[in-house]
Short mmCIF file of C-alpha atoms in Angstrom, two decimals:
data_model
loop_
_atom_site.label_atom_id
_atom_site.label_comp_id
_atom_site.label_asym_id
_atom_site.label_seq_id
_atom_site.Cartn_x
_atom_site.Cartn_y
_atom_site.Cartn_z
CA MET A 1 -0.04 0.21 0.12
CA PRO A 2 1.45 3.50 -1.38
CA HIS A 3 2.71 5.85 1.30
CA TRP A 4 0.31 8.98 1.50
CA THR A 5 1.53 12.36 2.55
CA GLU A 6 -0.81 14.78 3.51
CA ARG A 7 0.53 17.00 0.78
CA ASP A 8 -0.27 14.19 -1.66
CA LEU A 9 -3.93 14.17 -0.04
CA LYS A 10 -4.38 17.71 -0.57
CA GLN A 11 -3.42 17.48 -4.20
CA THR A 12 -6.32 14.75 -5.57
CA ARG A 13 -8.85 15.74 -7.53
CA PHE A 14 -11.11 14.07 -4.69
CA TYR A 15 -10.15 16.01 -1.87
CA GLN A 16 -9.90 19.51 -3.75
CA ASP A 17 -13.77 18.37 -5.03
CA VAL A 18 -14.53 17.93 -1.22
CA PHE A 19 -12.96 20.87 0.47
CA ALA A 20 -14.60 22.97 -2.58
CA GLU A 21 -18.17 21.58 -1.58
CA GLY A 22 -17.58 22.24 1.64
CA TYR A 23 -16.62 25.56 0.90
CA LEU A 24 -19.41 26.19 -1.10
CA GLU A 25 -21.81 25.14 1.50
CA GLY A 26 -20.83 27.22 3.98
CA TYR A 27 -20.40 30.37 1.73
CA ARG A 28 -23.83 29.86 0.85
CA GLU A 29 -25.20 29.10 4.34
CA ALA A 30 -23.76 32.65 5.48
CA LEU A 31 -24.85 34.41 2.49
CA ILE A 32 -28.44 32.81 2.91
CA LEU A 33 -28.33 33.73 6.56
CA ARG A 34 -27.40 37.65 5.40
CA LEU A 35 -30.33 37.79 3.32
CA LEU A 36 -32.37 36.69 5.72
CA ARG A 37 -31.96 39.76 7.86
CA GLN A 38 -34.37 41.21 5.41
CA CYS A 39 -37.19 39.53 7.60
CA GLY A 40 -35.50 40.96 10.95
CA GLU A 41 -33.48 39.58 13.60
CA LEU A 42 -33.02 35.65 13.54
CA SER A 43 -33.15 34.02 16.74
CA PRO A 44 -30.48 31.16 17.63
CA THR A 45 -32.97 28.77 17.32
CA LEU A 46 -33.58 29.82 13.78
CA THR A 47 -29.81 30.19 12.98
CA GLU A 48 -29.42 26.60 14.16
CA ARG A 49 -32.18 24.97 12.09
CA ILE A 50 -30.78 26.99 9.06
CA SER A 51 -27.50 25.37 9.47
CA ARG A 52 -28.59 21.84 9.70
CA LEU A 53 -30.01 22.07 6.24
CA SER A 54 -28.66 20.06 3.87
CA LEU A 55 -26.91 21.58 0.67
CA SER A 56 -30.07 20.28 -1.62
CA GLN A 57 -32.29 21.77 1.14
CA LEU A 58 -30.20 25.53 1.13
CA ARG A 59 -30.41 25.56 -2.60
CA ASP A 60 -34.32 25.17 -2.46
CA MET A 61 -34.42 28.09 0.56
CA SER A 62 -32.34 30.04 -2.04
CA GLY A 63 -35.50 30.01 -4.59
CA SER A 64 -37.38 31.11 -2.14
CA LEU A 65 -35.68 33.97 0.12
CA TRP A 66 -37.28 36.42 -1.87
CA GLU A 67 -40.92 35.57 -1.01
CA PHE A 68 -39.76 35.66 2.89
CA ARG A 69 -41.15 38.69 4.73
CA GLU A 70 -40.96 37.62 7.85
CA THR A 71 -39.44 35.27 10.23
CA ALA A 72 -43.03 33.58 9.86
CA ASP A 73 -42.32 33.01 6.40
CA LEU A 74 -38.83 31.20 7.16
CA GLU A 75 -40.75 29.22 9.97
CA GLN A 76 -43.19 28.03 7.69
CA TRP A 77 -40.83 27.31 4.93
CA LEU A 78 -38.74 25.25 7.25
CA ALA A 79 -41.55 23.05 8.62
CA THR A 80 -42.83 22.66 5.33
CA HIS A 81 -39.35 21.03 3.84
CA THR A 82 -37.97 19.95 7.01
CA GLY A 83 -40.90 18.15 9.36
CA GLU A 84 -39.69 19.85 11.88
#
């Protein structure tokens, strides 16, 4: 079995793809949280619920952001799309 150094692993396409996906997911979440400020102050509970969303759910939410006028709209979306 070959001995892989950390540097070798970081240069693999797989590592770079996984790293990029994680970075993009974090960026998308931060952007969504910033845009949700249009609804008012987000409670820590709402922020936590958003942070638990999958990348697919974040994508879905990003298409609905402009429809949210208040936190109740966000809470309704989360209840409908996450079962919480």
